[in-house]
Coordinates of C-alpha atoms in Angstrom, one line a residue:
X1 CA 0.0 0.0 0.0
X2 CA 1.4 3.2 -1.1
X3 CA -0.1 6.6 -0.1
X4 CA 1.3 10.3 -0.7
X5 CA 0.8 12.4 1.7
X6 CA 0.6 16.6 1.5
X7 CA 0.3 18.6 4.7
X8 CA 0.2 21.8 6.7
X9 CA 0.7 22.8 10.6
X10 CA 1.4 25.9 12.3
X11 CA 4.7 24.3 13.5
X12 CA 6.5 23.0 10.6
X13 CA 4.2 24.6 7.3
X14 CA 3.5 23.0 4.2
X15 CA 5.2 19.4 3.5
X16 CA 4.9 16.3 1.5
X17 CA 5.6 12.7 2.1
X18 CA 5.0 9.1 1.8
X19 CA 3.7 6.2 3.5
X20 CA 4.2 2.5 2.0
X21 CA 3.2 -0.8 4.3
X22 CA 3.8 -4.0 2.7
X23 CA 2.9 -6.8 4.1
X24 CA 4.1 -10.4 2.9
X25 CA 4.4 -14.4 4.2
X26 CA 7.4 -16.1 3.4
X27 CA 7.3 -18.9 1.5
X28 CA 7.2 -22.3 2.9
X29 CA 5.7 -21.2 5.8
X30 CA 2.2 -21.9 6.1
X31 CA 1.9 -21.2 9.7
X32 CA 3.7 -18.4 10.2
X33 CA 2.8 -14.9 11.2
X34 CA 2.5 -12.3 8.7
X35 CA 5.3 -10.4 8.2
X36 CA 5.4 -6.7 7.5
X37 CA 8.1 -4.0 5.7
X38 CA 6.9 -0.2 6.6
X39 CA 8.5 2.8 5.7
X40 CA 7.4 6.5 6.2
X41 CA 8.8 9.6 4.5
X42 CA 7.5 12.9 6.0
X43 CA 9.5 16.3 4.5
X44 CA 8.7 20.2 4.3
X45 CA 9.1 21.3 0.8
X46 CA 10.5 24.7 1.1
X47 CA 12.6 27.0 3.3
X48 CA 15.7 24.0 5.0
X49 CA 13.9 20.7 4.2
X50 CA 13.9 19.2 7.5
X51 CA 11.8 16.6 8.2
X52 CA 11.3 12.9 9.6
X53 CA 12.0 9.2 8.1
X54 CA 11.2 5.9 9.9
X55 CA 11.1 2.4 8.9
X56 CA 10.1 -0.6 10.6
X57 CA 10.4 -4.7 9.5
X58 CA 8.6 -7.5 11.4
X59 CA 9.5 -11.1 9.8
X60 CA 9.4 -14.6 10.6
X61 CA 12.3 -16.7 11.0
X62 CA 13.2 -20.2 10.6
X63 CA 10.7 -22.4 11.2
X64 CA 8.2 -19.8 12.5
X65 CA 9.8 -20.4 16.3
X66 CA 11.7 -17.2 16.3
X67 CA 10.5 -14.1 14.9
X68 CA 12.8 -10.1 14.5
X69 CA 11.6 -6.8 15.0
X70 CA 13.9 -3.2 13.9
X71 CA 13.2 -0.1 13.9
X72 CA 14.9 2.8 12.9
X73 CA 13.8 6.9 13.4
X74 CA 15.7 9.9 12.4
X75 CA 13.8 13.6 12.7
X76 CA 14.8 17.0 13.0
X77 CA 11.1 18.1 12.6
X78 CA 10.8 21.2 14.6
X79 CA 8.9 20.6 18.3
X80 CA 7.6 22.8 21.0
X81 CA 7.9 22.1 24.8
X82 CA 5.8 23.7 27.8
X83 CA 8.1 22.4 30.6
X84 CA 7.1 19.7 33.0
X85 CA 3.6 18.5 34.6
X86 CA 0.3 17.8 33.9
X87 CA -0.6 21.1 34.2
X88 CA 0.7 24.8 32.4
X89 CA -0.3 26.9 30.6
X90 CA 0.1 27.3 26.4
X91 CA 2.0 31.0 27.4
X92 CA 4.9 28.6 28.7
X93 CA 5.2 26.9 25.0
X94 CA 8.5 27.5 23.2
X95 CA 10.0 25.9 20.0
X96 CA 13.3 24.0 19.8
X97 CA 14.8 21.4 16.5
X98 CA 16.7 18.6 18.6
X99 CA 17.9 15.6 15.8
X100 CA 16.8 12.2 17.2
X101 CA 17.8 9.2 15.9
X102 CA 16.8 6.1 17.6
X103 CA 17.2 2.4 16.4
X104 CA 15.7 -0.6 17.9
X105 CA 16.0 -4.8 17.8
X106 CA 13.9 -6.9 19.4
X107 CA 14.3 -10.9 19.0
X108 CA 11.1 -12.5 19.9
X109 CA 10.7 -16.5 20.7
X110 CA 7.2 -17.6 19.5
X111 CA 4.7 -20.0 21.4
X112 CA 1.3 -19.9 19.9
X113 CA -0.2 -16.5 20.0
X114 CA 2.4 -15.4 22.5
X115 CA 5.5 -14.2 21.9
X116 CA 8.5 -12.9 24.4
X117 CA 12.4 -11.5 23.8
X118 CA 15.2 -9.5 24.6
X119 CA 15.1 -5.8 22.8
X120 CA 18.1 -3.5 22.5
X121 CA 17.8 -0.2 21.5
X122 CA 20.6 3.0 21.0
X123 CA 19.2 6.5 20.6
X124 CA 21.1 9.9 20.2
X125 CA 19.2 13.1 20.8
X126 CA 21.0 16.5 19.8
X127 CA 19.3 20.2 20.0
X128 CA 20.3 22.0 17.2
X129 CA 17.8 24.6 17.8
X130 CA 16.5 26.2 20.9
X131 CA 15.3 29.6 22.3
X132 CA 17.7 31.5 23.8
X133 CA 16.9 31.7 27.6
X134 CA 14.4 29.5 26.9
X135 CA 13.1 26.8 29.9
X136 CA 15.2 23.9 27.5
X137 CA 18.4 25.9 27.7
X138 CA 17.9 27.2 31.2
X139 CA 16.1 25.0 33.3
X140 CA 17.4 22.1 35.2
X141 CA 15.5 19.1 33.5
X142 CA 17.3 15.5 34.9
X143 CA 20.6 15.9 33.2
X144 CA 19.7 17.7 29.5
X145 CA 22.8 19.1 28.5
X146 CA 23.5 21.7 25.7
X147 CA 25.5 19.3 23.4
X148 CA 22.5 16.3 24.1
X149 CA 23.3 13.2 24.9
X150 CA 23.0 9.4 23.8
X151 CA 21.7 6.4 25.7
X152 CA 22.1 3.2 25.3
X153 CA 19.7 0.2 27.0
X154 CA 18.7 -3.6 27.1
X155 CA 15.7 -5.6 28.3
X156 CA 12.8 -7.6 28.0
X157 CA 9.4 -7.3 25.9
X158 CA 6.1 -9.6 25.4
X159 CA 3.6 -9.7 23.3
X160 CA 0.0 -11.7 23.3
X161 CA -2.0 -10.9 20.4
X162 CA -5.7 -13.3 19.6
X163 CA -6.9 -10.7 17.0
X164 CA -8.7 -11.8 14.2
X165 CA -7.0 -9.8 11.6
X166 CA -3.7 -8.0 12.2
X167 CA -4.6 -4.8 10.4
X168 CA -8.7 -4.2 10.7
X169 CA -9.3 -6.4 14.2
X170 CA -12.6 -7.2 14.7
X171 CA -12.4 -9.7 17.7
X172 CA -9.8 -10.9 20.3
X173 CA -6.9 -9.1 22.6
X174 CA -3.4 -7.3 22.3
X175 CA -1.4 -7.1 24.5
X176 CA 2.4 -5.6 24.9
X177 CA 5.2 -4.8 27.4
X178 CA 8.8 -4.0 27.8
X179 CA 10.8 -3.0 30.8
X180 CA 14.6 -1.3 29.6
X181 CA 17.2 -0.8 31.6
X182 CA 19.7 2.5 30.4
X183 CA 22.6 3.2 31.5
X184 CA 25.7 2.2 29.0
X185 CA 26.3 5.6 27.5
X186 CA 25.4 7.5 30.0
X187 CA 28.9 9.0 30.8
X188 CA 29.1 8.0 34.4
X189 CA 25.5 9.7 35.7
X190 CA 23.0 7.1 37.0
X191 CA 21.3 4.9 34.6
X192 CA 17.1 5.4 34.2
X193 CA 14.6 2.6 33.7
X194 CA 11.4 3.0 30.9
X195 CA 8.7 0.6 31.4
X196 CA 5.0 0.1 29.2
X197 CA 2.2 -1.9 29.1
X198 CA -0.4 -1.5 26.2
X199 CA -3.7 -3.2 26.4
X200 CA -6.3 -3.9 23.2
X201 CA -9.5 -5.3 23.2
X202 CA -12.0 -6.0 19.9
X203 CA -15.2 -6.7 20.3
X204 CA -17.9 -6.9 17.2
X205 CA -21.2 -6.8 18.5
X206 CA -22.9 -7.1 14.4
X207 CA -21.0 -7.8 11.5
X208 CA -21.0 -3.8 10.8
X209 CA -19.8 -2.3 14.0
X210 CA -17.0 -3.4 16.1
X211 CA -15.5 -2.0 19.7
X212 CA -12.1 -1.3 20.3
X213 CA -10.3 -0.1 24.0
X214 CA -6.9 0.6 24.3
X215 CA -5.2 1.1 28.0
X216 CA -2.2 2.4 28.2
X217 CA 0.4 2.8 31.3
X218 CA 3.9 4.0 31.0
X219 CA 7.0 5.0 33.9
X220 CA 9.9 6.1 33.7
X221 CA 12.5 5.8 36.9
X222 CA 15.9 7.5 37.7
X223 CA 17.9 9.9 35.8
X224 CA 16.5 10.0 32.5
X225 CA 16.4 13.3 30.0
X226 CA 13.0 14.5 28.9
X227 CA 12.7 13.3 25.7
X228 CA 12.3 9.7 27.6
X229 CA 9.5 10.8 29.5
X230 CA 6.1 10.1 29.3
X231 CA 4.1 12.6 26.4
X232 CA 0.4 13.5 26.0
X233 CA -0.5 14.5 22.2
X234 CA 0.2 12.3 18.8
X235 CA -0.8 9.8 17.1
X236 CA -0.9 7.2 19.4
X237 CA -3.1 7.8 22.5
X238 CA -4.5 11.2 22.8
X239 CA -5.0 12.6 19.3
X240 CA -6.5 16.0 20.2
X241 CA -3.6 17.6 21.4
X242 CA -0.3 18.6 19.9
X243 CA 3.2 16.6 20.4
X244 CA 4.7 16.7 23.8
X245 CA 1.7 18.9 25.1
X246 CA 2.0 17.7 28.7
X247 CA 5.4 15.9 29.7
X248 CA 5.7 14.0 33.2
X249 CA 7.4 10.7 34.2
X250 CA 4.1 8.6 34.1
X251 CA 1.3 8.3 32.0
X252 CA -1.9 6.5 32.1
X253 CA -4.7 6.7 29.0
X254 CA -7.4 5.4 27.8
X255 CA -9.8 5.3 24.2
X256 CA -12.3 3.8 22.8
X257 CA -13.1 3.6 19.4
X258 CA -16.7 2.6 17.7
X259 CA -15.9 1.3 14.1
X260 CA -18.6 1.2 11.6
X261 CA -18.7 -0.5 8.3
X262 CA -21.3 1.7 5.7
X263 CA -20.4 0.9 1.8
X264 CA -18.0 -1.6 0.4
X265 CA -14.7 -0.6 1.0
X266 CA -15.7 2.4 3.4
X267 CA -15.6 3.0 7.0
X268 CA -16.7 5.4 10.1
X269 CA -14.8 5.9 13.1
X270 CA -15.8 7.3 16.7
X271 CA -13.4 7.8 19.2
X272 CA -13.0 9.1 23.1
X273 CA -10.5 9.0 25.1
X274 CA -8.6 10.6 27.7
X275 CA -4.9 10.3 29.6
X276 CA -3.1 12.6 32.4
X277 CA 0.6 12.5 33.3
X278 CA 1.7 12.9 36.9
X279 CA 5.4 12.9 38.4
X280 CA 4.2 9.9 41.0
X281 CA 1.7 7.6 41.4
X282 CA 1.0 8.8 44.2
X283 CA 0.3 12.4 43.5
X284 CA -2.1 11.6 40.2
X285 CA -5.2 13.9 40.5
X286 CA -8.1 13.8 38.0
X287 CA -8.8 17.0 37.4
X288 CA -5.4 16.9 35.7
X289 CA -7.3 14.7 32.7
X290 CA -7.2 15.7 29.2
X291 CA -10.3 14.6 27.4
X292 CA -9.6 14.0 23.5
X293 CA -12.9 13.5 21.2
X294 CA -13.5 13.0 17.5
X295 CA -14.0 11.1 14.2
X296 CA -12.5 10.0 10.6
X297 CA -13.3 7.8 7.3
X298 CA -11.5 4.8 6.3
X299 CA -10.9 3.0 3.0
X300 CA -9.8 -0.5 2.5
X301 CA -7.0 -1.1 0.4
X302 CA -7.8 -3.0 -2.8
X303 CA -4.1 -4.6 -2.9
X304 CA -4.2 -5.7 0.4
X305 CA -8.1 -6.4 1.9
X306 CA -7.7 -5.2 5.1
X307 CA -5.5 -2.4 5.3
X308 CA -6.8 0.6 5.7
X309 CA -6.0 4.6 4.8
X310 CA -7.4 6.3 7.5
X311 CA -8.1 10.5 7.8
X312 CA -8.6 11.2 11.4
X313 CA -10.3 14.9 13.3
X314 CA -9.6 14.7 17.0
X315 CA -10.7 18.0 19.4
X316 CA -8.9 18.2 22.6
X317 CA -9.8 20.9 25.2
X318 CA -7.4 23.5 23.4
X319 CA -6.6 22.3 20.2
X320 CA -8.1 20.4 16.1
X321 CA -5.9 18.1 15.1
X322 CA -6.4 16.4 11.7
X323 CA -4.2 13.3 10.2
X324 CA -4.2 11.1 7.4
X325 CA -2.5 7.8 7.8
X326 CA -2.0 4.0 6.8
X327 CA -3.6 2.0 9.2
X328 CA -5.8 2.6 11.7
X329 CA -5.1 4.2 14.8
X330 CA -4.5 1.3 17.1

């Protein structure tokens, strides 16, 4: 599936880019998960041309015991930053251009629908831009130097996943976790540890609409720099707000998404949802919430029958967000 992309925000302007997902089974293996190839291409077409590639490769290996996961990100997309907490206000935002380049290998031993490994991952975060006097330069955030820094970590990650369909689930569970330990390039300060856990349910309740939930927790302990902390706003759990909107070392969100099916290859979307970040456990408060609400179309693929290109609206309690993207949100 191949889809070009053209797009506009306040931060980074007009830009262009591709998506491509291809899918394939290797041959010989009946019984084997369906491997996957993904690349996206995002760019700004005028002024310095920065923008943001990633790629990712899920395949099968052997005889369908063992099964590899990479990934590989470079950006230096222009971000904003409001400090840290669940709470400030959008006076606080300013803009910095860091480059980030992370990479990631996960080797995976398969057992039925469950699969568990060891994951190493390197990543190397540099500011090439940022406001002078500015809270990135100035304040004291966990170790963030001028120059950036690299880390290094190792550890442990599961998956369980009973869905129906890899792409367009309409029944069964997901479920993923890692715990990483990082300390190897951390020039002699204290190491920090990230931790997840990411629970999907599908439920169809006709063979036109279907229910999805996703619950979402994430940590992060010790010494680690801000761009390893927990972030409200994306793609991936609250879509109504921008990138890094609220920054804290935990998370916990919600959404639930109603999917209906109305012609042929085309399909609704309603989603809710809502996520905080706190500093403890202990000191989460409600009213720190951030509510995200909204809706999009989908359309199958004809290549491959149950991919979908999605376009996505999502209203936070500040902000309109709008995306297009392959696949659906989660």
């Amino acid at each position: 599936v191949f889809l070009l992309q053209g797009f506009y925000s306040g931060l980074d302007g007009l830009g262009l880019g591709a998506e491509v997902s291809h899918p394939f089974r290797i041959p010989g293996l009946s019984r084997a998960r369906v491997s996957e190839v993904e690349a996206i291409f995002k760019g700004r077409v005028y002024e310095d041309l920065h923008g943001e590639f990633q790629a990712t490769g899920d395949a099968t290996l052997g005889d369908a015991r063992w099964s590899v996961r990479a990934h590989f990100l470079h950006s230096t997309r222009l971000r904003e930053f409001w400090g840290i907490g669940p709470d400030l206000p959008d006076s606080d935002r300013e803009q910095y251009r860091p480059r980030n380049l992370r990479t990631y290998v996960e080797l995976f031993r398969n057992i039925a629908r469950f699969r568990a490994g060891l994951r190493v991952e390197f990543q190397d975060y540099q500011y090439l831009e940022r406001e002078p006097g500015g809270l990135l330069e100035d304040g004291d955030y966990d170790g963030v130097t001028a120059s950036g820094e690299n880390v290094g970590g190792v550890g442990l990650t599961m998956e369980y996943d009973s869905r129906d369909d890899r792409y367009t689930p309409t029944t069964g569970w997901r479920v993923s976790s890692s715990l990483m330990a990082f300390d190897a390039f951390r020039r002699g300060e204290d190491g920090f540890v990230n931790a997840f856990l990411d629970v999907r349910n599908y439920r169809s309740t006709s063979p036109r609409n279907v229910f999805a939930m996703q619950y979402f927790i994430f940590g992060v302990n010790g010494r680690a720099p801000i761009w390893r902390y927990a972030v409200i706003g994306g793609r991936e759990h609250t879509r109504g707000y921008s990138r890094n909107r609220y920054v804290d070392q935990k998370m916990m969100a919600i959404q639930v998404e109603w999917r209906r099916h109305l012609h042929r290859r085309l399909g609704l979307q309603v989603f809710t949802g809502s996520a905080l970040v706190t500093p403890e456990w202990a000191k989460m408060q409600l009213r720190h919430h951030r509510p995200t609400f909204g809706a999009g179309l989908s359309l199958v693929s004809p290549q491959v029958s149950s991919i979908a290109i999605r376009g996505d609206l999502a209203v936070g309690d500040e902000s309109l967000h709008g995306r297009i993207a392959i696949g659906l949100a989660f």
